[in-house]
Each structure stands twice: as structure tokens, then as C-alpha cells.
Amino acid sequence: MLSLTASETKLQFVWDPIEAAFEAFRQAYPAFDSTRKLDELRATEYARLDRAGHVYLDYTGGGLYAESQMRDHMALLNEGVFGNPHSKNLTSLAMTRLVEQARDDVLQYFNASPAEYMVIFTPNSTGALKLIGESYPFGPGDTYLLTFDNHNSVNGIREFARAKGAAVNYIPIVLPDLRADTDYLTQALLTASSGSNNLFAYPAQSNFTGVQHPLDWIADVQAKGWDVLLDAASFAPTNRLDLSRWHPDFVDLSFYKMFGYPTGVGCLIVRKTVAQKLRRPWYSGGTITFSSVVAFDHYLTPGSAGFEDGTVNYLSLPAVEIGLKWIESIGIDLIHTRVMCLTGWLIDQLLSLRHRNGRPLIQLYGPPNLDRRGGTVQVNFFDPDGSMFDCYALEQLANEERISLRAGCHCNPGAREAALGFTRDDLEVCFSTKDQLTFEQFLLNIDGKTTGALRASIGLATNFADVYCYVQFARTFVDRRAASKS
Ligand SMILES: Cc1ncc(COP(=O)(O)O)c(C=O)c1O
């Protein structure tokens, strides 16, 4: 049985009856039926989506929280008395217990051995990545190797590497699927000289194309003398990351991407052996056991605390435990199955849309099937003459239908440049005089190079009606001219 929810009543542009489309979908993706529990949860825990008539397709931007997560967290806060965990009084100790519990729960959720890994709480993935950047012992002769396909917060580590004299090397990604050039990677990995500190960073799942870069790389790359940073920010919400099977040296996460709430908390999961070689560039309240002004020295607290500057977001940490338990109660494999079924259907439908002259409406950036990919579907729309619709205008038009998509480069400039074919020459010229330009002049300089794409991303509360609604929206652009965007 299909619950038609808000999208049924809202759509004025429906051409295919949703029931028929749903039956065809079920036949094409029979595994979907095993995930109907999530339709029930959509009606209870995520009912606000349909009450407000929202079609939410921006899960790579941020996940959605269940009502019970909020209730459980508020009940804990309303009943408990919690002090700053840096003290040793009763209320502080009560909080410390919950903070440590959350730490243990993160390890347990990812099946990470406490003997091998530790969890450092950060404000978000970016905070975790910055910790690595500033602490990793880069120096002359070392290399920071990374894929073109990376979030800016991973790209940004190159500034630390460069400042400390290390080389930075990017592995290209190649059309049509925008996967990494493995020949280039193989060659690049040979450059690690023994005794140097070399870091290789890549996303387990691209936030731009949805490509899942191989987890098999981890052990291979480590065997060649590299430390591995696995950015799991867009992978973890809909995929199992088993750290007893895969052993990256660093993993970064933002919890709001996994279960919507709390924002402001992420973590770095780091192998203890590798953590030992990190060198913090400063110390602060919270990170030291003892500091002296007269002796001009300090003693950094061993373990996670030495990396958690100031007071952690302690009242939010029990919500991490609640969120992890919530995902466990549903099952990450069930979430994965559902997301893949809906993603497969969405891709099939978008790729099948054609103008009357036979030209495709959509260009997809990333794999056209479910092979080694996740639930992020990145496209541009083209008119019958092949002119591209402005993705930002499309985002606005989707807003009018209460469909939340996301336009832009999604903080992943390397994937955007590879997808849209921007060359080094195209872009270097924009930066060549940047120091002499005002911000407004710089914007003029890059005009036309900021083109991005339109992303739909699917998550645990997505139902068939959501993706159906997006496809019906896309259909309204068949045989439409890009010049008359609205
Ligand atoms: C793959 C990836 N890495 C890192 C980040 C950074 O996450 P945050 O903004 O929560 O720090 C994001 C955010 O979208 C992401 O998608």
C-alpha cells in the first residue's frame, strides 16, 4: 500500500498516476518491500514533512531527526542536573559519565576496537579535519595526496601541508563516472619514501557524484607507507562502516548528517598508534593536565582530551547516543537498501526524460546505475537545443513546489571542475590577479565559472512519493527553453 502523503495533493503537474509508477517501481526494485517499516516511521516520527508538504531531498546537506530523538533528549535534560564535565563535583561527574558513554557508543556503532581507536569530539567533520591538518607532522619531503573529488574541508588541509613544506598531489577523477584515475593513484603512491609522513585523503562517498571510492584502498595504501584519512561524512548516514574490517587511520563525521540532531557535534575517530605522531600547534583549557606561566610549559593530557579544545558541547553528546541507538533500532542495512532502491529508480527516470527531438533533458554526473555509488544524484538540465538551465534558477523553481534540492558545487570544486570540464587555464586566470582586486572585481572575474549542478540526495525518511515528485518536477522542463527559465 502506498501512502500518497503531501506530494499527492500538492503537485499540479502530475502526468503519470503515482499508483502505476509505484507498482512499476516495486517490480523493478523488489527489495524496497522489505523496507516498509520506514514508511511507518515516516508517518509517525517524521510526520512533520507531510504536515508541512515538504519534499526533502537534501540529506547529504543534513539528515532529519525523528520526533522521539528530540523527546528522549529533552527528557534527559529536563530530569538531570548536569555541570561542566571538567569539574569533579556530582553534577559534573554525571555529565562526564554521559560524555564517555557517547564516546564508547561511537566506537561500538562503528565496530571499532577501543584498543585500536579513540574518538575525539569536534564541532563537525570540518573540525575533525582541521585537527588533522594542524597536527599532522608534515614537513619537507612529505606528501599530502588526495582525490580531486573531495570536500573543501579536506582540500583545506593542503594549506597546512604547503605551509610546512610538504608536497601536495591530486589524483584526477575521470569521466564518465568520475571515479579516480587508478593508474595515476598507483604511480603517486610509489612516491612515499620510508621515514617520511605521507597522508592520503579521500571520501568514502562523494558528496557531489555519489561515487563510492573503494574501501579496499585503505590497506593497500597503508602497505605502501601512507596514513589514510577516510572522509565518511556523506557515507556514514546510509552505509555500514565497519572499523573491524576497514582500518583507516582517521575518520571524520558530522552527526547531524547521520540522524539530523544534534548539530554542532562531529568526531574524529583516530587510530591510537597514529594519534601518537600528531603534534598540536597550541594548547588550551581542557587539553592540558598542567600548564605553568612561570615555567613557560604545559603537559598535554593523553588521549582524546588533549584534542578537545575548551569545553565540549556536552549537553548535546547524550543526543549522539540517542541518535546512534535510533539508527541501530532501524538498521543501517535496511536504510541502505531503501536508499539504493529509491536512488536507482530516480536515476532511471531522470535519464529516460527526453525532449521531443530525442535529446536528453538531463546530464547526470556520476554512475548511471547502482554500481559502487550512494544516494546522491547530481544533474544539470538542458533544453532541446542543448542549452543548460541555470541550476540556481531550478533550485528556486523547486522551492515553489516545496521540493528541497541543492544547487551549486557543494563545497567540492574538484568534482565540479571535472564534471563540467573546467580546465586549469580556465580557472588559473581568475586567480592570477586576485590580490589586486576588490571582492566585487574578483566576482566579475569568475563570472561564468561558478556554474554548478543540481543535487538530490536521499536519506532514511525518503519515501517513493518524494522521488516521484522530483521526477514530475523534472518532466515539466521537457521541451522547455532554457531562456525562459520560469
Ligand atoms: C563529504 C563531506 N565531507 C565533509 C563535509 C563537512 O561537513 P561539516 O560541514 O559538517 O563540517 C561535508 C559536508 O557536506 C561532506 O559532504
Short mmCIF file of C-alpha atoms and ligand atoms in Angstrom, two decimals:
data_model
loop_
_atom_site.label_atom_id
_atom_site.label_comp_id
_atom_site.label_asym_id
_atom_site.label_seq_id
_atom_site.Cartn_x
_atom_site.Cartn_y
_atom_site.Cartn_z
CA MET A 1 0.00 0.00 0.00
CA LEU A 2 1.30 3.40 -0.95
CA SER A 3 0.69 6.36 1.28
CA LEU A 4 0.44 9.31 -1.02
CA THR A 5 1.24 11.94 1.60
CA ALA A 6 1.59 15.62 0.83
CA SER A 7 3.07 15.37 -2.61
CA GLU A 8 -0.14 13.85 -3.94
CA THR A 9 -2.21 16.88 -3.09
CA LYS A 10 0.36 19.48 -3.92
CA LEU A 11 1.54 18.53 -7.37
CA GLN A 12 -0.27 20.32 -10.15
CA PHE A 13 1.93 18.80 -12.82
CA VAL A 14 1.31 15.10 -12.31
CA TRP A 15 1.17 13.20 -15.61
CA ASP A 16 1.69 9.60 -14.55
CA PRO A 17 -0.58 8.30 -11.83
CA ILE A 18 1.58 7.67 -8.80
CA GLU A 19 0.00 4.27 -8.12
CA ALA A 20 1.05 2.91 -11.51
CA ALA A 21 4.53 4.36 -11.14
CA PHE A 22 4.80 2.85 -7.68
CA GLU A 23 3.82 -0.61 -8.88
CA ALA A 24 6.39 -0.44 -11.69
CA PHE A 25 8.98 0.72 -9.15
CA ARG A 26 8.22 -2.18 -6.81
CA GLN A 27 8.66 -4.63 -9.62
CA ALA A 28 11.94 -3.10 -10.70
CA TYR A 29 13.22 -2.82 -7.11
CA PRO A 30 11.60 -5.67 -5.16
CA ALA A 31 13.93 -5.20 -2.19
CA PHE A 32 12.02 -2.00 -1.40
CA ASP A 33 9.17 -4.00 0.11
CA SER A 34 11.48 -5.18 2.90
CA THR A 35 11.93 -1.55 3.98
CA ARG A 36 8.26 -0.63 4.55
CA LYS A 37 8.98 -0.13 8.24
CA LEU A 38 10.43 3.20 7.16
CA ASP A 39 7.10 4.22 5.62
CA GLU A 40 5.55 3.66 9.04
CA LEU A 41 8.25 5.74 10.70
CA ARG A 42 7.75 8.44 8.10
CA ALA A 43 4.11 8.66 9.20
CA THR A 44 4.94 8.77 12.91
CA GLU A 45 8.45 10.05 13.56
CA TYR A 46 8.85 12.28 10.51
CA ALA A 47 5.20 13.31 10.11
CA ARG A 48 6.16 16.98 10.04
CA LEU A 49 7.44 16.53 6.49
CA ASP A 50 3.98 15.70 5.18
CA ARG A 51 2.16 18.07 7.52
CA ALA A 52 4.19 20.90 6.02
CA GLY A 53 4.08 19.43 2.50
CA HIS A 54 7.86 19.22 2.19
CA VAL A 55 9.68 17.03 -0.28
CA TYR A 56 13.07 16.93 1.39
CA LEU A 57 15.90 15.74 -0.85
CA ASP A 58 18.96 17.25 0.75
CA TYR A 59 20.12 14.51 3.11
CA THR A 60 23.75 14.95 2.08
CA GLY A 61 23.35 18.51 3.30
CA GLY A 62 21.75 17.41 6.57
CA GLY A 63 19.83 14.42 7.89
CA LEU A 64 16.43 14.68 9.59
CA TYR A 65 15.79 13.84 13.23
CA ALA A 66 12.98 11.63 14.48
CA GLU A 67 10.49 13.10 16.96
CA SER A 68 11.49 10.51 19.55
CA GLN A 69 15.14 11.60 19.40
CA MET A 70 14.04 15.07 20.49
CA ARG A 71 11.70 13.75 23.17
CA ASP A 72 14.34 11.47 24.65
CA HIS A 73 16.96 14.17 24.71
CA MET A 74 14.65 16.77 26.22
CA ALA A 75 13.51 14.30 28.88
CA LEU A 76 17.12 13.65 29.85
CA LEU A 77 17.89 17.36 30.09
CA ASN A 78 14.68 18.14 31.95
CA GLU A 79 15.28 15.46 34.53
CA GLY A 80 19.04 15.67 35.01
CA VAL A 81 21.29 18.27 36.59
CA PHE A 82 24.46 18.49 34.59
CA GLY A 83 27.59 20.51 35.20
CA ASN A 84 30.68 21.18 33.12
CA PRO A 85 32.48 17.84 32.79
CA HIS A 86 35.83 19.45 33.57
CA SER A 87 34.98 19.56 37.30
CA LYS A 88 34.79 16.73 39.78
CA ASN A 89 31.54 17.58 41.55
CA LEU A 90 28.47 15.35 41.40
CA THR A 91 26.75 17.10 38.55
CA SER A 92 29.99 17.25 36.63
CA LEU A 93 30.65 13.56 37.17
CA ALA A 94 27.14 12.75 35.96
CA MET A 95 27.89 14.63 32.76
CA THR A 96 31.32 13.07 32.37
CA ARG A 97 29.70 9.64 32.51
CA LEU A 98 27.37 10.57 29.66
CA VAL A 99 30.18 12.06 27.59
CA GLU A 100 32.27 8.92 27.99
CA GLN A 101 29.22 6.80 27.28
CA ALA A 102 28.72 8.66 23.99
CA ARG A 103 32.39 8.08 23.14
CA ASP A 104 32.02 4.34 23.77
CA ASP A 105 28.81 4.25 21.76
CA VAL A 106 30.51 5.79 18.74
CA LEU A 107 33.21 3.12 18.86
CA GLN A 108 30.62 0.42 19.28
CA TYR A 109 28.43 1.71 16.47
CA PHE A 110 31.34 1.59 14.04
CA ASN A 111 32.56 -1.71 15.45
CA ALA A 112 35.88 -0.10 16.31
CA SER A 113 38.04 -1.75 18.92
CA PRO A 114 38.81 0.59 21.86
CA ALA A 115 42.29 -0.93 21.84
CA GLU A 116 42.81 0.35 18.30
CA TYR A 117 40.77 3.54 18.02
CA MET A 118 39.80 6.57 20.04
CA VAL A 119 37.05 9.14 19.50
CA ILE A 120 37.70 12.87 19.67
CA PHE A 121 34.59 15.04 19.73
CA THR A 122 34.69 18.06 17.43
CA PRO A 123 32.12 20.64 16.31
CA ASN A 124 31.66 18.84 12.96
CA SER A 125 33.58 16.97 10.25
CA THR A 126 35.40 20.14 9.37
CA GLY A 127 36.61 20.47 12.96
CA ALA A 128 37.94 16.92 12.79
CA LEU A 129 39.70 17.62 9.51
CA LYS A 130 41.25 20.81 10.82
CA LEU A 131 42.61 18.90 13.81
CA ILE A 132 44.36 16.54 11.42
CA GLY A 133 45.63 19.38 9.22
CA GLU A 134 47.14 21.37 12.02
CA SER A 135 48.57 18.38 13.91
CA TYR A 136 49.82 16.05 11.21
CA PRO A 137 53.65 16.23 11.17
CA PHE A 138 54.01 17.35 7.56
CA GLY A 139 57.43 18.58 6.57
CA PRO A 140 59.73 18.87 3.54
CA GLY A 141 59.88 15.53 1.73
CA ASP A 142 56.37 14.55 2.88
CA THR A 143 53.29 14.41 0.66
CA TYR A 144 49.61 15.12 1.06
CA LEU A 145 47.88 13.06 -1.62
CA LEU A 146 44.17 13.44 -2.25
CA THR A 147 41.49 12.85 -4.84
CA PHE A 148 40.09 15.70 -6.95
CA ASP A 149 36.79 14.54 -5.53
CA ASN A 150 36.93 15.95 -2.02
CA HIS A 151 35.05 18.39 0.17
CA ASN A 152 36.73 21.75 0.69
CA SER A 153 37.40 20.89 4.30
CA VAL A 154 39.65 18.06 3.07
CA ASN A 155 41.13 20.27 0.34
CA GLY A 156 41.89 22.87 3.00
CA ILE A 157 44.40 20.55 4.73
CA ARG A 158 46.68 21.28 1.77
CA GLU A 159 47.30 24.76 3.21
CA PHE A 160 48.82 23.21 6.35
CA ALA A 161 50.83 20.78 4.21
CA ARG A 162 52.10 23.56 1.95
CA ALA A 163 52.98 25.87 4.83
CA LYS A 164 55.12 23.11 6.33
CA GLY A 165 56.91 22.41 3.05
CA ALA A 166 55.16 19.16 2.11
CA ALA A 167 54.19 18.40 -1.49
CA VAL A 168 50.50 18.29 -2.45
CA ASN A 169 49.39 15.92 -5.18
CA TYR A 170 45.87 15.49 -6.59
CA ILE A 171 44.58 12.28 -8.16
CA PRO A 172 42.33 13.14 -11.12
CA ILE A 173 38.84 11.72 -11.48
CA VAL A 174 37.76 10.68 -14.92
CA LEU A 175 34.59 10.77 -16.98
CA PRO A 176 32.10 9.28 -17.46
CA ASP A 177 31.58 8.02 -13.90
CA LEU A 178 34.02 10.45 -12.26
CA ARG A 179 35.95 7.75 -10.46
CA ALA A 180 39.61 8.16 -9.57
CA ASP A 181 42.29 7.54 -12.18
CA THR A 182 43.73 4.38 -10.64
CA ASP A 183 46.87 4.37 -12.83
CA TYR A 184 47.67 7.82 -11.53
CA LEU A 185 46.97 6.70 -7.98
CA THR A 186 49.25 3.67 -8.32
CA GLN A 187 52.11 5.85 -9.55
CA ALA A 188 51.52 8.56 -6.95
CA LEU A 189 51.63 6.03 -4.11
CA LEU A 190 55.13 4.97 -5.13
CA THR A 191 56.47 8.39 -4.16
CA ALA A 192 56.38 7.76 -0.39
CA SER A 193 59.92 7.49 0.87
CA SER A 194 60.48 5.49 4.02
CA GLY A 195 60.62 7.52 7.20
CA SER A 196 58.52 10.36 5.76
CA ASN A 197 55.00 11.31 6.80
CA ASN A 198 52.57 10.85 3.97
CA LEU A 199 48.85 11.29 4.15
CA PHE A 200 46.29 10.09 1.63
CA ALA A 201 42.75 11.52 1.89
CA TYR A 202 39.57 10.55 0.08
CA PRO A 203 35.82 10.44 0.65
CA ALA A 204 34.18 7.05 1.16
CA GLN A 205 31.29 8.59 -0.76
CA SER A 206 31.43 11.69 -2.89
CA ASN A 207 29.09 14.44 -1.78
CA PHE A 208 28.99 15.56 -5.43
CA THR A 209 28.64 12.44 -7.60
CA GLY A 210 27.68 9.82 -5.04
CA VAL A 211 30.66 7.70 -6.20
CA GLN A 212 31.87 5.34 -3.51
CA HIS A 213 35.62 5.20 -3.76
CA PRO A 214 36.92 1.76 -2.76
CA LEU A 215 37.45 0.95 0.90
CA ASP A 216 39.91 -1.67 -0.38
CA TRP A 217 42.29 1.19 -0.99
CA ILE A 218 42.85 1.63 2.74
CA ALA A 219 45.03 -1.43 3.41
CA ASP A 220 46.78 -1.21 0.02
CA VAL A 221 47.72 2.41 0.56
CA GLN A 222 48.86 1.82 4.13
CA ALA A 223 51.07 -1.03 2.93
CA LYS A 224 52.84 1.47 0.70
CA GLY A 225 53.71 3.70 3.64
CA TRP A 226 50.79 6.14 3.78
CA ASP A 227 48.43 7.14 6.54
CA VAL A 228 44.82 7.14 5.35
CA LEU A 229 42.20 9.77 6.08
CA LEU A 230 38.74 8.46 5.15
CA ASP A 231 36.15 11.23 4.98
CA ALA A 232 32.98 9.41 5.97
CA ALA A 233 30.72 12.46 6.29
CA SER A 234 28.45 11.57 3.37
CA PHE A 235 28.97 7.80 3.52
CA ALA A 236 28.07 7.07 7.14
CA PRO A 237 24.40 8.19 7.03
CA THR A 238 23.32 5.39 4.68
CA ASN A 239 26.13 2.84 4.68
CA ARG A 240 27.71 0.49 7.17
CA LEU A 241 31.25 1.49 8.08
CA ASP A 242 32.76 -1.44 9.92
CA LEU A 243 36.05 -0.46 11.50
CA SER A 244 36.84 -4.04 12.42
CA ARG A 245 37.03 -4.77 8.69
CA TRP A 246 38.49 -1.50 7.43
CA HIS A 247 41.24 0.22 9.35
CA PRO A 248 41.70 3.81 8.15
CA ASP A 249 43.95 5.94 10.34
CA PHE A 250 41.50 8.83 10.50
CA VAL A 251 37.73 9.02 10.00
CA ASP A 252 35.74 12.26 10.21
CA LEU A 253 31.97 12.54 10.71
CA SER A 254 29.20 15.01 11.43
CA PHE A 255 26.37 13.51 13.45
CA TYR A 256 23.64 15.79 12.06
CA LYS A 257 24.27 14.19 8.66
CA MET A 258 23.60 10.76 10.14
CA PHE A 259 20.48 11.47 12.19
CA GLY A 260 19.66 15.16 11.98
CA TYR A 261 20.27 16.12 15.59
CA PRO A 262 22.33 17.36 17.30
CA THR A 263 24.06 19.87 15.08
CA GLY A 264 27.35 21.21 16.35
CA VAL A 265 28.87 17.80 17.10
CA GLY A 266 31.11 15.64 14.97
CA CYS A 267 34.07 13.47 15.68
CA LEU A 268 37.44 12.28 14.60
CA ILE A 269 37.95 8.56 15.02
CA VAL A 270 41.67 8.03 15.05
CA ARG A 271 43.95 5.03 15.37
CA LYS A 272 45.83 5.32 18.62
CA THR A 273 49.16 4.45 17.05
CA VAL A 274 48.83 7.28 14.55
CA ALA A 275 47.46 9.74 17.11
CA GLN A 276 50.83 9.50 18.83
CA LYS A 277 52.54 11.23 15.97
CA LEU A 278 50.14 14.18 15.87
CA ARG A 279 51.60 17.43 17.24
CA ARG A 280 49.14 20.01 18.44
CA PRO A 281 50.21 23.53 17.49
CA TRP A 282 48.81 25.01 20.70
CA TYR A 283 47.14 24.10 23.94
CA SER A 284 44.05 25.38 25.63
CA GLY A 285 41.73 24.90 28.52
CA GLY A 286 40.58 21.30 28.51
CA THR A 287 43.57 19.87 26.69
CA ILE A 288 46.25 20.06 29.34
CA THR A 289 46.89 18.37 32.65
CA PHE A 290 49.10 21.18 33.86
CA SER A 291 50.36 24.46 32.49
CA SER A 292 52.75 26.94 34.02
CA VAL A 293 53.25 30.58 33.19
CA VAL A 294 56.49 30.94 35.13
CA ALA A 295 57.98 27.74 33.73
CA PHE A 296 56.58 28.57 30.30
CA ASP A 297 55.49 24.99 29.69
CA HIS A 298 52.50 22.69 29.72
CA TYR A 299 51.68 18.98 29.80
CA LEU A 300 49.15 17.82 27.23
CA THR A 301 46.56 15.36 28.55
CA PRO A 302 47.00 11.98 26.85
CA GLY A 303 44.13 10.56 24.82
CA SER A 304 41.09 12.32 23.38
CA ALA A 305 41.06 15.14 25.92
CA GLY A 306 44.34 16.51 24.53
CA PHE A 307 42.48 17.26 21.27
CA GLU A 308 39.23 18.67 22.61
CA ASP A 309 39.73 22.40 22.97
CA GLY A 310 37.83 24.11 25.75
CA THR A 311 34.53 22.70 26.88
CA VAL A 312 32.95 20.14 24.56
CA ASN A 313 29.33 20.58 23.53
CA TYR A 314 28.49 18.40 26.50
CA LEU A 315 24.73 18.71 26.72
CA SER A 316 24.44 17.59 23.09
CA LEU A 317 26.56 14.48 23.48
CA PRO A 318 23.82 12.32 25.01
CA ALA A 319 21.82 13.12 21.85
CA VAL A 320 24.59 11.40 19.87
CA GLU A 321 24.00 8.25 21.87
CA ILE A 322 20.25 8.58 21.30
CA GLY A 323 20.79 9.11 17.57
CA LEU A 324 23.08 6.12 17.21
CA LYS A 325 20.59 3.92 19.05
CA TRP A 326 17.85 5.23 16.79
CA ILE A 327 19.74 4.20 13.66
CA GLU A 328 20.57 0.84 15.24
CA SER A 329 16.89 0.26 16.05
CA ILE A 330 16.04 0.70 12.36
CA GLY A 331 19.17 -0.98 10.99
CA ILE A 332 21.71 0.74 8.76
CA ASP A 333 21.46 -2.08 6.20
CA LEU A 334 17.70 -1.53 5.91
CA ILE A 335 18.27 2.20 5.42
CA HIS A 336 20.89 1.42 2.80
CA THR A 337 18.59 -0.94 0.89
CA ARG A 338 15.80 1.61 0.80
CA VAL A 339 18.03 4.48 -0.26
CA MET A 340 19.53 2.40 -3.06
CA CYS A 341 16.12 1.33 -4.40
CA LEU A 342 14.87 4.92 -4.49
CA THR A 343 18.15 6.16 -5.97
CA GLY A 344 18.09 3.54 -8.71
CA TRP A 345 14.56 4.47 -9.71
CA LEU A 346 15.28 8.20 -9.62
CA ILE A 347 18.31 7.79 -11.88
CA ASP A 348 16.38 5.54 -14.30
CA GLN A 349 13.57 8.06 -14.54
CA LEU A 350 15.71 11.16 -14.92
CA LEU A 351 17.84 9.54 -17.60
CA SER A 352 14.74 8.46 -19.51
CA LEU A 353 13.40 12.00 -19.87
CA ARG A 354 13.79 13.23 -23.46
CA HIS A 355 12.71 16.24 -25.43
CA ARG A 356 10.52 15.70 -28.48
CA ASN A 357 13.62 15.97 -30.69
CA GLY A 358 15.13 13.00 -28.85
CA ARG A 359 17.74 14.90 -26.89
CA PRO A 360 18.09 14.05 -23.21
CA LEU A 361 16.77 16.52 -20.63
CA ILE A 362 19.34 15.57 -18.03
CA GLN A 363 23.05 15.15 -17.81
CA LEU A 364 23.97 13.01 -14.83
CA TYR A 365 27.35 13.49 -13.14
CA GLY A 366 28.34 10.16 -11.66
CA PRO A 367 27.49 6.49 -12.19
CA PRO A 368 24.27 5.89 -14.18
CA ASN A 369 23.42 2.77 -12.17
CA LEU A 370 23.81 1.48 -8.63
CA ASP A 371 27.34 0.16 -9.10
CA ARG A 372 29.59 1.48 -6.28
CA ARG A 373 27.57 4.59 -5.57
CA GLY A 374 25.35 6.09 -2.91
CA GLY A 375 22.13 8.09 -2.85
CA THR A 376 23.38 11.40 -4.23
CA VAL A 377 22.10 12.25 -7.70
CA GLN A 378 23.76 15.22 -9.36
CA VAL A 379 22.46 16.58 -12.65
CA ASN A 380 22.07 19.56 -14.93
CA PHE A 381 19.01 20.15 -17.07
CA PHE A 382 19.37 21.02 -20.77
CA ASP A 383 16.80 22.36 -23.20
CA PRO A 384 16.05 20.90 -26.66
CA ASP A 385 18.91 22.94 -28.17
CA GLY A 386 21.36 21.73 -25.58
CA SER A 387 21.46 24.99 -23.57
CA MET A 388 21.86 24.43 -19.88
CA PHE A 389 19.26 25.63 -17.37
CA ASP A 390 20.74 27.63 -14.55
CA CYS A 391 20.87 25.25 -11.58
CA TYR A 392 20.20 28.05 -9.09
CA ALA A 393 17.04 29.02 -11.00
CA LEU A 394 15.97 25.36 -10.93
CA GLU A 395 16.51 25.26 -7.19
CA GLN A 396 14.25 28.30 -6.86
CA LEU A 397 11.57 26.74 -9.04
CA ALA A 398 11.75 23.57 -6.97
CA ASN A 399 11.28 25.73 -3.87
CA GLU A 400 7.98 26.92 -5.32
CA GLU A 401 6.88 23.29 -5.29
CA ARG A 402 8.29 22.84 -1.76
CA ILE A 403 10.94 20.46 -3.07
CA SER A 404 14.28 20.95 -1.30
CA LEU A 405 17.15 20.25 -3.69
CA ARG A 406 20.56 21.84 -3.60
CA ALA A 407 22.27 23.81 -6.36
CA GLY A 408 25.95 24.67 -6.60
CA CYS A 409 29.27 22.93 -6.27
CA HIS A 410 28.51 21.61 -2.78
CA CYS A 411 31.97 22.56 -1.49
CA ASN A 412 33.52 20.03 -3.86
CA PRO A 413 35.25 22.16 -6.51
CA GLY A 414 37.37 19.30 -7.89
CA ALA A 415 34.37 17.13 -8.75
CA ARG A 416 32.54 20.13 -10.22
CA GLU A 417 35.53 21.09 -12.38
CA ALA A 418 35.97 17.54 -13.64
CA ALA A 419 32.22 17.14 -14.27
CA LEU A 420 31.80 20.43 -16.11
CA GLY A 421 35.14 20.29 -17.92
CA PHE A 422 36.75 23.40 -16.45
CA THR A 423 40.49 23.38 -17.12
CA ARG A 424 43.38 24.71 -15.10
CA ASP A 425 43.77 27.53 -17.67
CA ASP A 426 40.09 28.47 -17.31
CA LEU A 427 40.46 28.87 -13.59
CA GLU A 428 44.05 30.00 -13.01
CA VAL A 429 43.34 33.20 -14.88
CA CYS A 430 40.62 34.07 -12.36
CA PHE A 431 43.09 33.89 -9.50
CA SER A 432 46.16 35.41 -11.22
CA THR A 433 45.39 38.97 -10.15
CA LYS A 434 43.25 38.26 -7.12
CA ASP A 435 45.48 40.20 -4.71
CA GLN A 436 44.98 43.41 -6.69
CA LEU A 437 41.21 43.01 -6.98
CA THR A 438 38.38 44.02 -4.72
CA PHE A 439 35.93 41.28 -3.84
CA GLU A 440 33.44 42.71 -6.38
CA GLN A 441 36.08 42.74 -9.13
CA PHE A 442 37.04 39.16 -8.26
CA LEU A 443 33.39 38.14 -8.59
CA LEU A 444 33.31 39.68 -12.07
CA ASN A 445 36.46 37.77 -12.92
CA ILE A 446 34.98 34.41 -12.01
CA ASP A 447 31.63 35.14 -13.63
CA GLY A 448 30.53 32.08 -15.61
CA LYS A 449 32.90 29.78 -13.70
CA THR A 450 30.60 29.37 -10.74
CA THR A 451 28.22 27.11 -12.63
CA GLY A 452 27.35 24.11 -10.57
CA ALA A 453 24.71 21.41 -10.72
CA LEU A 454 21.52 20.33 -9.02
CA ARG A 455 21.78 17.70 -6.33
CA ALA A 456 19.10 15.44 -4.93
CA SER A 457 20.15 13.28 -2.02
CA ILE A 458 18.12 10.53 -0.48
CA GLY A 459 18.02 9.50 3.14
CA LEU A 460 16.31 7.42 5.74
CA ALA A 461 12.99 9.29 5.74
CA THR A 462 12.64 9.48 1.94
CA ASN A 463 9.62 7.73 0.52
CA PHE A 464 8.56 6.90 -3.02
CA ALA A 465 6.32 9.97 -3.22
CA ASP A 466 9.36 12.22 -2.68
CA VAL A 467 11.37 10.91 -5.59
CA TYR A 468 8.23 10.67 -7.71
CA CYS A 469 7.53 14.31 -7.01
CA TYR A 470 11.02 15.32 -8.12
CA VAL A 471 10.66 13.33 -11.36
CA GLN A 472 7.34 15.06 -12.09
CA PHE A 473 9.01 18.40 -11.45
CA ALA A 474 11.82 17.47 -13.86
CA ARG A 475 9.28 16.48 -16.51
CA THR A 476 7.92 19.99 -16.65
CA PHE A 477 11.20 21.02 -18.33
CA VAL A 478 10.75 18.66 -21.27
CA ASP A 479 10.54 20.75 -24.45
CA ARG A 480 11.06 23.95 -22.46
CA ARG A 481 13.59 26.61 -23.48
CA ALA A 482 16.37 27.47 -21.08
CA ALA A 483 15.99 31.16 -21.97
CA SER A 484 12.51 31.23 -20.46
CA LYS A 485 13.67 29.70 -17.22
CA SER A 486 10.50 30.27 -15.29
C1 LIG B 1 31.95 14.55 2.14
C2 LIG B 1 31.90 15.69 3.14
N1 LIG B 1 32.97 15.93 3.91
C3 LIG B 1 32.98 16.91 4.82
C4 LIG B 1 31.89 17.72 4.99
C5 LIG B 1 31.94 18.82 6.01
O1 LIG B 1 30.95 18.62 6.96
P1 LIG B 1 30.62 19.77 8.02
O2 LIG B 1 30.16 20.94 7.22
O3 LIG B 1 29.55 19.17 8.85
O4 LIG B 1 31.86 20.05 8.75
C6 LIG B 1 30.75 17.53 4.20
C7 LIG B 1 29.59 18.41 4.30
O5 LIG B 1 28.71 18.42 3.49
C8 LIG B 1 30.76 16.47 3.25
O6 LIG B 1 29.70 16.22 2.47
#
